XYZ file of C-alpha atoms in Angstrom:
780
model
C -28.244 -92.762 -79.642
C -31.914 -93.391 -80.161
C -34.257 -93.411 -83.113
C -36.901 -90.620 -83.388
C -39.420 -90.872 -86.249
C -36.999 -93.018 -88.174
C -34.115 -90.571 -87.840
C -31.056 -90.955 -85.670
C -30.437 -88.627 -82.721
C -26.894 -87.723 -81.803
C -26.161 -85.888 -78.542
C -22.795 -84.133 -78.652
C -20.485 -83.666 -75.693
C -21.158 -79.894 -75.628
C -24.891 -80.446 -75.211
C -25.899 -79.821 -78.834
C -28.291 -82.316 -80.441
C -28.533 -83.481 -84.038
C -31.510 -85.476 -85.323
C -31.260 -86.657 -88.900
C -29.472 -88.737 -91.476
C -25.726 -89.308 -91.750
C -23.217 -90.084 -94.435
C -19.754 -91.265 -93.408
C -20.430 -90.062 -89.847
C -21.362 -86.576 -91.072
C -24.852 -85.023 -91.271
C -26.105 -85.425 -94.801
C -29.610 -85.046 -96.195
C -32.445 -83.917 -93.943
C -31.747 -83.081 -90.346
C -32.351 -80.853 -87.330
C -29.581 -79.317 -85.225
C -30.346 -77.831 -81.802
C -27.737 -75.751 -80.013
C -27.762 -75.887 -76.241
C -28.685 -72.144 -75.939
C -31.852 -72.651 -78.013
C -30.977 -71.939 -81.656
C -32.511 -74.523 -84.024
C -31.765 -75.366 -87.634
C -34.071 -77.667 -89.557
C -33.227 -78.367 -93.192
C -30.771 -79.763 -95.711
C -27.226 -80.896 -94.994
C -24.369 -81.801 -97.268
C -21.199 -83.497 -96.008
C -21.584 -82.001 -92.544
C -22.478 -78.493 -93.718
C -25.815 -76.691 -93.693
C -26.440 -76.372 -97.411
C -29.721 -76.202 -99.304
C -33.148 -75.209 -98.026
C -33.665 -74.708 -94.333
C -35.205 -72.876 -91.418
C -33.345 -71.275 -88.514
C -34.993 -70.080 -85.306
C -33.197 -68.004 -82.655
C -34.128 -67.689 -78.969
C -34.837 -63.962 -79.537
C -37.789 -64.926 -81.744
C -36.035 -64.100 -85.030
C -36.224 -66.750 -87.737
C -35.035 -67.349 -91.293
C -36.501 -69.506 -94.039
C -34.705 -69.983 -97.336
C -31.411 -70.850 -99.001
C -28.316 -71.658 -96.945
C -24.820 -72.466 -98.163
C -21.914 -73.606 -96.015
C -23.651 -72.382 -92.872
C -24.354 -68.892 -94.220
C -27.634 -67.307 -95.238
C -26.802 -67.315 -98.905
C -29.241 -67.317 -101.789
C -32.874 -66.282 -101.443
C -34.864 -66.256 -98.246
C -37.035 -64.466 -95.738
C -35.827 -63.157 -92.378
C -38.317 -62.298 -89.631
C -36.688 -59.963 -87.101
C -37.641 -60.020 -83.445
C -38.899 -56.416 -83.631
C -41.376 -57.261 -86.405
C -39.264 -56.239 -89.416
C -39.296 -58.611 -92.386
C -36.740 -58.937 -95.178
C -37.522 -61.040 -98.234
C -34.889 -61.257 -100.944
C -31.326 -62.170 -101.863
C -28.543 -62.877 -99.351
C -24.789 -63.224 -99.547
C -22.940 -64.601 -96.538
C -25.493 -63.415 -93.950
C -25.862 -59.981 -95.582
C -28.679 -58.519 -97.690
C -27.156 -58.456 -101.155
C -29.081 -58.391 -104.421
C -32.763 -57.723 -104.893
C -34.947 -57.627 -101.824
C -37.832 -56.038 -99.980
C -37.741 -54.992 -96.360
C -40.699 -54.027 -94.210
C -39.448 -52.111 -91.181
C -40.966 -52.161 -87.734
C -42.286 -48.618 -88.234
C -44.052 -49.823 -91.433
C -41.586 -48.133 -93.828
C -40.786 -50.245 -96.897
C -37.694 -50.444 -99.091
C -37.973 -52.481 -102.278
C -34.955 -52.679 -104.553
C -31.275 -53.430 -104.848
C -28.980 -54.068 -101.858
C -25.200 -54.208 -101.595
C -23.378 -55.438 -98.504
C -26.449 -54.943 -96.353
C -27.427 -51.438 -97.435
C -29.533 -50.073 -100.331
C -27.482 -49.495 -103.466
C -28.604 -49.406 -107.077
C -32.218 -48.722 -107.940
C -34.991 -48.991 -105.442
C -38.180 -47.626 -103.941
C -38.648 -46.368 -100.398
C -42.116 -45.795 -98.974
C -42.460 -43.981 -95.666
C -45.367 -44.817 -93.392
C -46.241 -41.106 -93.542
C -47.102 -41.474 -97.232
C -43.955 -39.931 -98.751
C -42.020 -42.000 -101.288
C -38.776 -42.003 -103.276
C -38.125 -43.955 -106.449
C -34.676 -43.901 -108.040
C -31.000 -44.620 -107.496
C -29.220 -45.312 -104.203
C -25.584 -45.442 -103.154
C -24.200 -46.354 -99.765
C -27.676 -46.456 -98.262
C -28.542 -42.936 -99.393
C -30.448 -41.469 -102.316
C -27.822 -40.752 -104.948
C -28.265 -40.180 -108.694
C -31.549 -39.834 -110.592
C -34.795 -40.085 -108.690
C -38.257 -38.820 -107.841
C -39.394 -37.795 -104.376
C -43.151 -37.502 -103.776
C -44.716 -35.968 -100.699
C -48.100 -36.891 -99.319
C -49.399 -33.349 -99.938
C -48.915 -33.800 -103.710
C -45.577 -32.008 -104.172
C -42.844 -33.911 -105.967
C -39.263 -33.423 -107.117
C -37.691 -34.922 -110.247
C -33.917 -34.688 -110.566
C -30.552 -35.572 -109.105
C -29.605 -36.518 -105.565
C -26.330 -36.831 -103.675
C -25.930 -38.397 -100.230
C -29.610 -37.972 -99.453
C -29.844 -34.361 -100.639
C -31.216 -32.803 -103.791
C -28.019 -32.001 -105.644
C -27.778 -30.977 -109.300
C -30.480 -30.096 -111.787
C -34.122 -30.895 -111.210
C -37.769 -29.847 -111.232
C -39.893 -29.186 -108.145
C -43.638 -29.495 -108.862
C -46.000 -28.053 -106.293
C -49.397 -29.547 -105.627
C -51.129 -26.335 -106.702
C -49.575 -26.516 -110.178
C -46.517 -24.285 -109.718
C -43.096 -25.445 -111.000
C -39.496 -24.545 -110.306
C -36.840 -25.635 -112.813
C -33.324 -25.143 -111.446
C -30.336 -26.590 -109.628
C -29.724 -27.610 -106.025
C -26.646 -28.029 -103.854
C -26.854 -30.195 -100.729
C -30.599 -29.779 -100.546
C -30.704 -26.009 -101.128
C -31.432 -24.133 -104.324
C -28.092 -22.963 -105.677
C -27.725 -21.285 -109.051
C -30.132 -20.099 -111.703
C -33.622 -21.365 -112.346
C -37.118 -20.505 -113.524
C -40.284 -20.394 -111.424
C -43.703 -20.898 -113.069
C -46.502 -19.773 -110.727
C -49.707 -21.743 -110.402
C -51.874 -21.032 -113.425
C -48.983 -20.567 -115.853
C -48.082 -23.080 -118.534
C -44.831 -24.879 -117.703
C -42.544 -26.464 -120.295
C -42.996 -30.138 -121.073
C -41.719 -32.642 -118.528
C -41.347 -35.338 -121.181
C -37.587 -34.885 -121.451
C -37.282 -35.285 -117.686
C -39.323 -38.471 -117.707
C -37.168 -39.846 -120.511
C -33.969 -38.727 -118.803
C -34.871 -40.176 -115.419
C -36.109 -43.348 -117.095
C -39.577 -43.624 -115.612
C -42.722 -41.585 -115.027
C -43.893 -39.910 -111.825
C -45.280 -43.170 -110.498
C -41.976 -44.923 -111.088
C -43.460 -47.273 -113.641
C -41.035 -48.971 -115.966
C -37.810 -48.226 -114.095
C -37.527 -50.336 -110.991
C -39.322 -53.331 -112.475
C -37.017 -53.467 -115.499
C -33.867 -52.970 -113.455
C -34.850 -55.464 -110.792
C -35.571 -58.157 -113.334
C -32.169 -57.624 -114.898
C -30.393 -57.587 -111.550
C -32.109 -60.772 -110.450
C -30.396 -62.597 -113.268
C -27.016 -61.124 -112.299
C -27.411 -61.609 -108.557
C -28.084 -65.363 -108.492
C -25.492 -66.564 -105.979
C -23.692 -69.896 -106.109
C -25.209 -72.534 -103.916
C -22.005 -74.335 -103.040
C -18.446 -73.642 -102.132
C -18.863 -72.013 -98.692
C -17.339 -74.296 -96.064
C -18.519 -74.446 -92.475
C -18.204 -77.176 -89.879
C -21.557 -78.584 -88.865
C -20.651 -78.196 -85.189
C -19.864 -74.474 -85.621
C -22.716 -72.338 -84.375
C -24.311 -70.014 -86.899
C -24.848 -66.483 -85.657
C -26.577 -63.461 -87.069
C -23.770 -61.094 -86.248
C -23.475 -58.726 -89.158
C -27.056 -59.246 -90.363
C -28.681 -55.835 -90.638
C -31.002 -55.074 -87.770
C -34.274 -53.298 -88.149
C -32.675 -50.018 -87.137
C -31.072 -49.294 -90.524
C -33.452 -47.275 -92.603
C -36.276 -47.262 -90.135
C -34.620 -44.395 -88.298
C -34.230 -42.283 -91.447
C -37.567 -40.567 -92.019
C -37.253 -38.083 -89.159
C -33.693 -37.086 -89.972
C -34.336 -37.011 -93.696
C -37.140 -34.515 -93.380
C -34.836 -32.276 -91.365
C -31.769 -32.548 -93.575
C -33.421 -32.521 -96.955
C -35.742 -29.664 -96.243
C -38.564 -31.943 -97.280
C -41.180 -29.983 -95.374
C -43.378 -28.645 -98.191
C -44.118 -25.445 -96.270
C -40.407 -24.743 -95.987
C -39.907 -25.542 -99.647
C -42.652 -23.114 -100.568
C -41.037 -20.271 -98.652
C -37.665 -20.876 -100.271
C -39.040 -21.016 -103.802
C -41.539 -18.223 -103.880
C -39.615 -15.400 -102.221
C -41.303 -12.535 -104.062
C -44.633 -13.772 -105.328
C -47.796 -14.898 -103.556
C -48.504 -18.598 -103.968
C -51.219 -20.787 -102.606
C -50.263 -24.276 -101.486
C -53.623 -25.611 -100.546
C -54.111 -29.344 -100.778
C -55.020 -29.926 -104.387
C -54.326 -32.935 -106.525
C -51.950 -32.566 -109.461
C -54.424 -34.259 -111.705
C -57.005 -31.655 -110.873
C -54.840 -28.970 -112.452
C -55.052 -30.456 -115.910
C -58.447 -28.854 -116.520
C -57.459 -25.430 -115.151
C -56.908 -22.791 -117.891
C -53.446 -21.189 -118.049
C -54.248 -17.594 -117.090
C -50.870 -16.540 -115.678
C -48.484 -15.256 -118.362
C -45.562 -14.265 -116.158
C -42.588 -16.359 -115.094
C -39.718 -15.588 -112.746
C -36.069 -16.134 -113.632
C -34.246 -16.483 -110.342
C -30.822 -17.016 -108.911
C -30.157 -18.531 -105.503
C -27.060 -18.831 -103.344
C -27.293 -21.619 -100.761
C -31.057 -21.292 -100.722
C -31.198 -17.479 -100.544
C -32.797 -15.610 -103.437
C -30.329 -12.960 -104.661
C -31.689 -11.990 -108.061
C -34.975 -12.126 -109.909
C -36.204 -11.135 -113.361
C -39.862 -11.031 -114.262
C -40.498 -12.310 -117.794
C -43.457 -12.776 -120.057
C -44.018 -16.446 -120.899
C -43.990 -15.666 -124.636
C -40.619 -13.932 -124.280
C -39.144 -16.975 -122.572
C -40.609 -19.239 -125.263
C -39.257 -17.069 -128.088
C -35.813 -17.012 -126.512
C -35.843 -20.790 -126.196
C -36.717 -21.139 -129.892
C -34.012 -18.654 -130.838
C -31.487 -20.623 -128.792
C -32.400 -23.791 -130.692
C -31.957 -22.009 -134.037
C -28.574 -20.668 -132.965
C -27.474 -24.102 -131.844
C -28.360 -25.588 -135.240
C -26.445 -22.882 -137.068
C -23.392 -23.285 -134.857
C -23.445 -27.057 -135.280
C -23.464 -26.666 -139.063
C -20.495 -24.315 -138.871
C -18.322 -26.477 -136.638
C -15.734 -28.470 -138.574
C -15.164 -31.489 -136.342
C -18.821 -32.002 -135.552
C -19.577 -32.542 -139.235
C -17.571 -35.738 -139.081
C -18.573 -36.947 -135.639
C -22.251 -36.223 -135.821
C -24.817 -38.592 -134.384
C -23.474 -42.024 -133.396
C -19.965 -41.253 -134.622
C -19.397 -39.098 -131.556
C -19.996 -42.246 -129.527
C -17.331 -44.039 -131.552
C -14.892 -41.227 -130.850
C -15.469 -41.502 -127.103
C -15.031 -45.262 -127.230
C -11.820 -44.902 -129.234
C -10.460 -42.414 -126.706
C -11.059 -44.834 -123.878
C -9.553 -47.796 -125.705
C -6.438 -45.833 -126.675
C -5.831 -44.254 -123.286
C -6.320 -47.577 -121.516
C -3.764 -49.138 -123.847
C -1.235 -46.306 -123.490
C -1.391 -46.007 -119.718
C -1.204 -49.767 -119.341
C 1.847 -49.921 -121.581
C 3.818 -47.012 -120.108
C 3.057 -47.461 -116.391
C 5.229 -50.607 -115.857
C 8.253 -48.786 -117.310
C 10.597 -47.766 -114.441
C 10.552 -44.079 -113.565
C 13.430 -41.994 -114.905
C 14.199 -38.421 -115.860
C 13.063 -37.422 -119.314
C 15.631 -37.171 -122.070
C 15.811 -35.004 -125.151
C 14.764 -38.026 -127.224
C 11.513 -38.275 -125.210
C 10.400 -35.056 -126.923
C 11.481 -36.105 -130.397
C 9.486 -37.224 -133.425
C 10.250 -40.865 -132.673
C 8.750 -40.637 -129.172
C 5.412 -42.112 -130.162
C 3.287 -45.157 -129.408
C 1.367 -46.286 -132.483
C -1.189 -49.096 -132.542
C -3.944 -50.361 -134.812
C -7.254 -51.305 -133.165
C -9.274 -53.622 -135.433
C -12.855 -54.217 -134.426
C -12.263 -57.950 -133.981
C -9.197 -57.392 -131.809
C -5.609 -58.473 -132.314
C -2.669 -59.956 -130.482
C -2.168 -56.637 -128.670
C -5.646 -55.089 -128.587
C -9.038 -56.276 -127.319
C -12.145 -56.637 -129.524
C -14.485 -53.659 -129.322
C -17.771 -52.252 -130.663
C -16.321 -49.168 -132.368
C -14.929 -48.825 -135.888
C -11.404 -49.800 -136.884
C -8.947 -47.030 -136.027
C -5.263 -46.188 -135.673
C -4.016 -44.742 -132.405
C -1.008 -42.480 -131.825
C 0.232 -41.367 -128.414
C 2.686 -38.437 -128.388
C 5.643 -38.252 -125.978
C 4.286 -40.915 -123.610
C 7.212 -40.771 -121.167
C 6.954 -37.000 -120.841
C 3.249 -37.060 -120.040
C 3.701 -40.019 -117.726
C 6.205 -37.941 -115.727
C 3.877 -34.934 -115.813
C 1.087 -37.027 -114.333
C 3.472 -38.182 -111.607
C 4.525 -34.575 -111.059
C 0.878 -33.599 -110.654
C 0.512 -36.516 -108.197
C -2.028 -38.392 -110.297
C -2.302 -42.115 -109.721
C -2.164 -44.040 -113.016
C -5.026 -46.364 -112.070
C -7.272 -43.496 -110.964
C -6.464 -41.561 -114.132
C -7.360 -44.516 -116.305
C -10.545 -45.356 -114.420
C -11.712 -41.741 -114.424
C -11.555 -41.564 -118.222
C -11.983 -45.198 -119.189
C -14.469 -46.370 -116.568
C -17.831 -47.925 -117.338
C -19.637 -44.602 -116.936
C -17.904 -43.222 -120.025
C -17.438 -39.587 -121.008
C -19.901 -36.724 -121.337
C -19.860 -34.549 -124.426
C -20.043 -30.810 -123.794
C -21.070 -28.029 -126.115
C -18.135 -25.886 -127.190
C -17.875 -22.667 -125.161
C -16.155 -20.850 -128.022
C -15.972 -20.579 -131.768
C -12.975 -22.848 -132.251
C -15.065 -25.775 -133.433
C -13.483 -28.075 -130.847
C -15.332 -30.960 -129.261
C -15.126 -31.147 -125.467
C -15.598 -34.219 -123.284
C -15.777 -34.363 -119.513
C -14.959 -37.419 -117.429
C -17.847 -38.718 -115.325
C -16.139 -37.627 -112.090
C -15.530 -34.143 -113.570
C -11.778 -34.384 -113.020
C -10.625 -34.217 -116.630
C -11.513 -32.292 -119.771
C -10.667 -33.695 -123.215
C -10.500 -31.233 -126.092
C -9.983 -31.811 -129.803
C -7.140 -29.774 -131.342
C -6.339 -28.275 -134.707
C -3.163 -29.449 -136.382
C -1.554 -26.050 -135.744
C -2.370 -26.279 -132.031
C -0.863 -29.768 -131.857
C 2.368 -28.457 -133.380
C 2.522 -25.553 -130.929
C 2.060 -27.875 -127.953
C 4.747 -30.290 -129.150
C 7.101 -27.374 -129.824
C 6.621 -25.844 -126.380
C 6.524 -29.152 -124.478
C 10.231 -29.204 -123.355
C 10.004 -25.699 -121.872
C 6.515 -26.393 -120.506
C 7.889 -29.450 -118.693
C 10.718 -27.403 -117.146
C 8.358 -24.589 -116.153
C 5.918 -26.940 -114.423
C 8.777 -28.665 -112.648
C 10.199 -25.360 -111.398
C 6.884 -23.751 -110.426
C 4.541 -26.160 -108.695
C 1.912 -23.426 -108.272
C 1.692 -22.559 -111.960
C -1.726 -21.426 -113.150
C -1.107 -22.588 -116.702
C -3.328 -25.390 -118.006
C -2.200 -28.798 -116.824
C -1.777 -31.285 -119.679
C -1.897 -35.029 -119.007
C -1.848 -36.598 -122.472
C -1.696 -35.822 -126.195
C -3.172 -38.275 -128.711
C -4.431 -38.772 -132.251
C -7.068 -41.056 -133.730
C -7.160 -41.928 -137.437
C -10.318 -43.505 -138.855
C -10.565 -45.118 -142.315
C -7.006 -44.028 -142.987
C -7.897 -40.386 -143.623
C -9.968 -38.718 -140.885
C -7.575 -37.575 -138.159
C -8.683 -36.192 -134.817
C -6.123 -34.822 -132.361
C -6.972 -34.218 -128.735
C -5.397 -33.293 -125.417
C -6.346 -34.345 -121.872
C -6.393 -31.486 -119.354
C -7.320 -30.948 -115.726
C -10.725 -29.456 -114.974
C -10.055 -26.475 -112.713
C -13.739 -26.375 -111.752
C -13.647 -29.859 -110.276
C -15.011 -28.934 -106.856
C -17.957 -29.871 -104.698
C -18.872 -26.176 -104.536
C -21.321 -24.693 -107.017
C -19.636 -22.407 -109.562
C -22.126 -19.559 -109.888
C -20.199 -17.441 -112.429
C -17.595 -18.273 -115.063
C -15.516 -15.620 -116.806
C -13.032 -15.776 -119.691
C -10.841 -12.681 -119.191
C -8.331 -11.354 -121.740
C -8.077 -7.729 -120.636
C -9.826 -6.050 -123.545
C -13.083 -4.516 -124.690
C -13.267 -5.387 -128.393
C -15.710 -8.242 -128.841
C -15.513 -9.114 -125.162
C -19.206 -9.227 -124.370
C -21.272 -12.418 -124.315
C -24.042 -12.441 -126.890
C -27.421 -14.037 -126.374
C -28.897 -15.305 -123.131
C -26.564 -14.514 -120.236
C -28.921 -15.921 -117.646
C -28.276 -19.515 -118.697
C -26.673 -21.515 -115.922
C -23.082 -22.524 -116.722
C -22.509 -19.952 -119.492
C -19.001 -18.443 -119.718
C -19.059 -14.653 -119.592
C -16.399 -12.196 -120.833
C -14.568 -9.045 -119.788
C -17.395 -6.561 -120.315
C -19.806 -8.835 -118.450
C -17.687 -8.681 -115.281
C -19.398 -6.356 -112.799
C -17.437 -7.406 -109.708
C -14.170 -6.396 -108.095
C -12.480 -8.899 -105.798
C -10.632 -7.957 -102.607
C -8.128 -10.486 -101.286
C -5.778 -10.976 -98.359
C -2.493 -9.145 -98.909
C -0.280 -12.250 -99.073
C -2.784 -14.239 -101.137
C -2.869 -11.466 -103.735
C 0.922 -11.169 -103.769
C 1.276 -14.917 -104.339
C -1.317 -14.790 -107.103
C 0.288 -11.976 -109.082
C 3.785 -13.335 -108.586
C 2.716 -16.556 -110.313
C 0.671 -14.740 -112.979
C 3.778 -12.686 -113.848
C 5.985 -15.808 -114.031
C 3.473 -17.628 -116.216
C 3.034 -14.651 -118.561
C 6.811 -14.272 -118.929
C 7.024 -17.952 -119.781
C 4.330 -17.609 -122.464
C 5.990 -14.461 -123.769
C 9.281 -16.356 -124.192
C 7.410 -18.816 -126.408
C 5.696 -16.014 -128.400
C 2.292 -17.159 -127.143
C -0.570 -14.655 -127.145
C -4.367 -14.495 -126.909
C -4.462 -16.558 -123.689
C -7.109 -15.991 -121.028
C -7.667 -16.223 -117.311
C -10.578 -18.581 -116.726
C -12.212 -17.486 -113.482
C -14.841 -19.394 -111.517
C -16.728 -17.721 -108.664
C -18.614 -19.459 -105.861
C -20.780 -17.023 -103.889
C -21.599 -17.461 -100.212
C -25.018 -16.444 -98.983
C -24.940 -13.847 -96.183
C -25.412 -15.657 -92.888
C -28.139 -13.310 -91.624
C -30.310 -14.156 -94.631
C -30.263 -17.912 -94.151
C -33.138 -17.535 -91.693
C -35.320 -17.022 -94.766
C -35.041 -20.731 -95.413
C -37.070 -21.616 -92.341
C -40.309 -19.690 -91.722
C -41.109 -18.943 -88.077
C -43.286 -21.543 -86.376
C -45.933 -18.947 -85.679
C -46.554 -18.321 -89.379
C -49.537 -20.377 -90.510
C -49.521 -19.483 -94.196
C -46.243 -19.369 -96.170
C -47.619 -16.764 -98.548
C -47.835 -14.229 -95.717
C -44.160 -14.649 -94.965
C -43.299 -14.275 -98.636
C -45.191 -11.033 -98.844
C -43.413 -9.651 -95.789
C -39.964 -10.660 -97.060
C -40.563 -9.131 -100.464
C -41.441 -5.817 -98.881
C -38.485 -5.668 -96.486
C -36.688 -2.336 -96.664
C -33.103 -2.401 -97.882
C -32.305 0.287 -95.305
C -32.520 -2.341 -92.571
C -29.664 -4.340 -94.109
C -26.062 -3.719 -93.024
C -23.723 -2.310 -95.644
C -21.681 -5.509 -95.677
C -23.420 -8.759 -94.625
C -21.761 -11.022 -92.028
C -19.033 -13.362 -93.156
C -19.994 -16.295 -95.307
C -16.513 -17.813 -94.916
C -13.694 -17.735 -92.380
C -9.920 -18.061 -92.781
C -8.416 -20.474 -90.239
C -4.964 -21.880 -89.640
C -4.206 -24.854 -91.882
C -4.745 -28.233 -90.238
C -3.974 -31.188 -92.563
C -6.103 -33.565 -90.494
C -9.224 -31.428 -90.987
C -9.120 -31.046 -94.769
C -8.939 -33.324 -97.760
C -5.321 -33.611 -98.866
C -5.809 -35.876 -101.887
C -4.501 -33.939 -104.918
C -6.873 -33.333 -107.792
C -6.191 -32.709 -111.471
C -6.006 -28.966 -110.823
C -4.354 -29.001 -107.398
C -0.614 -28.918 -106.810
C 1.647 -27.232 -104.291
C 1.504 -26.252 -100.641
C -1.291 -24.315 -98.949
C -0.924 -20.534 -99.186
C -0.086 -18.163 -96.335
C -2.346 -15.298 -95.276
C -1.276 -11.935 -93.880
C -4.405 -11.697 -91.734
C -3.392 -14.860 -89.816
C 0.209 -13.882 -89.171
C 1.793 -15.271 -92.349
C 0.605 -18.782 -91.574
C -0.731 -21.406 -93.978
C -4.517 -21.258 -94.047
C -7.703 -23.155 -94.788
C -11.022 -21.608 -95.712
C -13.949 -22.649 -93.521
C -17.378 -22.424 -95.119
C -19.990 -22.540 -92.313
C -22.383 -25.400 -92.831
C -20.525 -26.682 -95.892
C -16.911 -27.811 -95.587
C -13.317 -26.856 -94.910
C -10.796 -26.585 -97.760
C -7.092 -25.886 -97.984
C -6.287 -22.658 -99.814
C -3.995 -23.081 -102.813
C -3.031 -20.895 -105.710
C -6.013 -20.756 -108.037
C -8.004 -23.182 -105.888
C -10.327 -22.398 -102.944
C -9.070 -18.793 -102.776
C -11.296 -16.676 -100.481
C -12.131 -13.093 -101.397
C -14.687 -10.364 -100.903
C -16.657 -9.351 -104.008
C -18.195 -5.934 -104.475
C -20.579 -5.239 -107.319
C -21.083 -1.974 -109.151
C -24.594 -0.615 -108.882
C -26.751 -1.248 -111.936
C -29.393 1.039 -113.282
C -32.900 -0.347 -113.002
C -34.124 -1.907 -116.236
C -37.867 -1.878 -116.193
C -38.273 -3.811 -119.383
C -36.797 -6.924 -117.784
C -38.017 -6.142 -114.259
C -34.567 -7.122 -112.958
C -33.942 -6.960 -109.239
C -30.391 -7.267 -107.864
C -30.803 -7.855 -104.139
C -27.252 -7.592 -102.808
C -24.033 -5.726 -103.569
C -21.454 -7.515 -101.427
C -20.551 -11.190 -101.163
C -17.944 -13.472 -99.691
C -16.678 -15.649 -102.536
C -14.383 -18.582 -103.240
C -12.334 -18.251 -106.444
C -10.975 -20.817 -108.899
C -8.733 -19.719 -111.759
C -6.218 -20.793 -114.355
C -4.584 -19.582 -117.563
C -6.029 -21.258 -120.659
C -5.889 -21.040 -124.481
C -2.078 -21.108 -124.522
C -1.698 -22.810 -127.918
C -1.928 -19.703 -130.133
C 1.480 -18.606 -131.433
C 2.230 -14.986 -132.405
C 3.793 -15.742 -135.789
C 0.598 -17.564 -136.796
C -1.802 -15.000 -135.417
C -0.220 -11.985 -137.103
C -0.948 -13.445 -140.537
C -4.702 -13.299 -139.981
C -6.716 -10.629 -141.697
C -7.935 -7.939 -139.281
C -5.768 -9.557 -136.678
C -6.147 -6.790 -134.131
C -9.767 -7.815 -133.598
C -8.731 -11.348 -132.848
C -6.289 -10.071 -130.231
C -9.101 -8.308 -128.415
C -7.355 -4.911 -128.641
C -8.289 -1.637 -130.256
C -4.937 -0.296 -131.617
C -4.180 1.331 -134.909
C -0.980 -0.620 -135.251
C -0.842 -4.378 -135.260
C 2.461 -4.245 -133.353
C 0.570 -3.950 -130.086
C -0.221 -7.629 -130.249
C 3.381 -8.624 -129.770
C 3.739 -11.056 -126.865
C 5.344 -8.563 -124.476
C 2.610 -5.979 -124.965
C -0.076 -8.626 -124.680
C 1.329 -9.821 -121.337
C 1.616 -6.250 -120.034
C -1.973 -5.438 -120.963
C -3.207 -8.737 -119.539
C -1.546 -8.264 -116.123
C -2.591 -4.598 -115.940
C -6.228 -5.552 -116.443
C -6.129 -8.247 -113.761
C -4.633 -5.796 -111.262
C -7.806 -3.754 -111.644
C -9.955 -6.812 -110.963
C -8.146 -8.262 -107.928
C -7.470 -5.790 -105.136
C -5.844 -5.964 -101.740
C -8.059 -5.922 -98.675
C -7.611 -2.723 -96.648
C-alpha cells in the first residue's frame, strides 16, 4: 500500500485498485475504484458501498454522473451513451424511472415521465424531422390524450392507443380544413364531420380544456412534471452492494429504444399528411399547400357546406352534404332537448351537479366493502335463505370513518347489499375474478356517467375499462329482480350461453336518511376492441319504434323501424342463436315478463378491395386529383358482393384471447361451413376472436336500397357488408301484472292491437321471436 495525494491505495488480489479513505477496513468517504478491465468509479462511499454522488466511466466510452445508492444508479443523474445519446433525469436501480429527458443519437428528444426504462405518463417527443407529440404515454407508446403535430402544419387532437389514433379526436389540416370524428387503430372508423378549408369550424376550446393543454402543449407537461418530481424522489439509502462487486450497465436502456421509432411510426400511424388527406376528403377537392395555421385566421369563411361522413376501417361508406347553418341549428336544438330531458328525469333532480360525483364515490366505497367482506367466505351452494329478506349486508359510512369503514370525501350514507352470496356465486359462475371486478369499478380512474338512452329516468355509469354498466333502478324494478332471482340463478346455471342480461350485484344507497337510490351492476355486452358502428334496440313492433331527432350521432341507439339491414348467418350459428332465444323467452314468459328487447351491436368490415383507397399511388403528385377520380368512379365497376372482410377458421385456443369478459360465457360455437367444428372469426389486419353466442358472431349484412333524398344530399356507397354481431336480451324487469294497469298500455307494449290481451307474455314472446326470424336469416 502506498500513499497517493494523501489517500491510501489498495491493490486487491483480483487486480482491482481502490484509492481513497477507509473506515473499519471498508471504503468510506471519497474514493476511486478501478476495475481491472477499465471501468472506473470516482465518488462517495459509505461502509464499503458506492453511495452518494459519483462518476462512472466505462471502457466503451459511456459515462454517468450523478446519484448512486448501494452500487446502483439511483436518484438523479446524467448518462452519456457511447453512441452519443444523453439521458438526464431520475433513475431507479439502473433504470430510467421518474422524470427525465433523453436526446437520442438521431437527434430525437423525449422529455417526460419514465417507468421501468420506458416512457409512461405524460411526456413530449420531438422527432428530428420536425414532427412532435405531446400527451400521455403507456408502455413506451402514445396512449391516452395527446396532440400530434406534423412539420407541414397539420395536427391531431384526441385519443391514442398503442401508438395509434384511437377514439374521438379532431384532425386540423394546414390549409384550415377540419375533421371531427373517431378513429380505430389509426384509421377513421365511425361517424364524423368534415369542414372544408374556408368554412367555419366549431370551437376547439372544449378540446383544449379536455386534453388539458393548448396546441403548443403549454400548461400540461410542465405542471405534471413538477408534480411527479415531488413523487419520484427516490430514497438515497437502503440498497446494499459489496464494494468489490463490479457495477454493470446491463438493463440500462440503450440508445436504440425510441430512436428507431420515427420510421415505423409514420408507417403504422398513417402519419403521412398526403395519405391523411386522401382518406379524409374522399369526395371533395381540397388543397393542402403549405400554409401556416395562423395565416388562416384572417381568411373570411366563404364555404357554407359541411360533410357528415361515416367510415369503416378508413373507407368512406356514407356521406351527407349539409349547410353549416343547418348543422348549427341542429346542435342548438339538441342542447334544448337535453335541457328539457334533464328537467324531466326524476333521479337526476337529486344527483345534479356535484351530487352525481358523491353517488359514484358511494358506489365505489360500498362495492369495495361488500366484495371484501364476502370474498373470504368459503364457496358453497346457495340456499333458500340466501334469497330471503334477511340476506342483506347493511353498513353506515360516516364521512370521518368508523371501526369498519374508511374515512372518505363523500357525504354520510347508508349502504345495503342484496343477496350477497347469490351474486358472489353468479360472479364465480360468470368466471369473474373478485379482485378484477373490484378494481374495474373501484379503481382510481373512477366511473363515467352516461346519458340515459331511454325515457326511464335512470342514471347509467360505465367502468373505466368498459366492462361493467351500473344502472339506477325504480323500486318496482328492484322488487321484480329480487322476486325472479331464484329462477334467474337456476336458468343461468343451466344455460351457460344465455343471452339474458348478466347481473353481478344489487345495491341501495340511502343519503340523509330519506333519499334512496337503488342500482344494479351488469355486464357491458359491447365491451370489445372492435368499433360498434350501429346499435339497435329491437322489440318486434312498429308503434313508436322509430328514433326521433338526429340519427347520425355516433353511439345513438336506433329502433325497429330504423333497421334497414338483414343479416345472413351460418346455418349452425343461426340454429344455436334461435335455440337460446327461444329458451330465454320461455323463461321470461314463465315469470310474466314482457317489453324486453334484443340489444344488437353491429361492427362493419370494410370491403378488402376498397382499402387501397387509403394509400394513394406513388405516381399521384396531388391528392386532390386522386379524390376527384375516386368520387367519379362508376358503381358498375364494383362487384355485386365485395370480397370477404372476415374469415371463419377452426378454433385454436392458443391463437385467441380466452380470458372471459363480463359478457362472455360458454364454449365457442360450431359452424356448418367448417364441418360442424368450433370456430374463430379472423378479421384481416385486425385480430382473431373466438365465436360465442351473442359475441363475435360473423354474418353477412344486406341493406335495402334507399330512395335518393336530395334535400340531405345523402349518398349510400355500399349495399353489402361482412359484419360482426354482439347481442343480448335487456329490459327484463317489467312485469305483466304491473304493465297492464297503465293507461293506453298497448302503446307501451309496442303493439297495435285492439285488445290489450295481446300483450300477455306468451303473445309477446311469439311476436318477438317471429320478428327476429325475419332479421336473421340462414346463409344459402
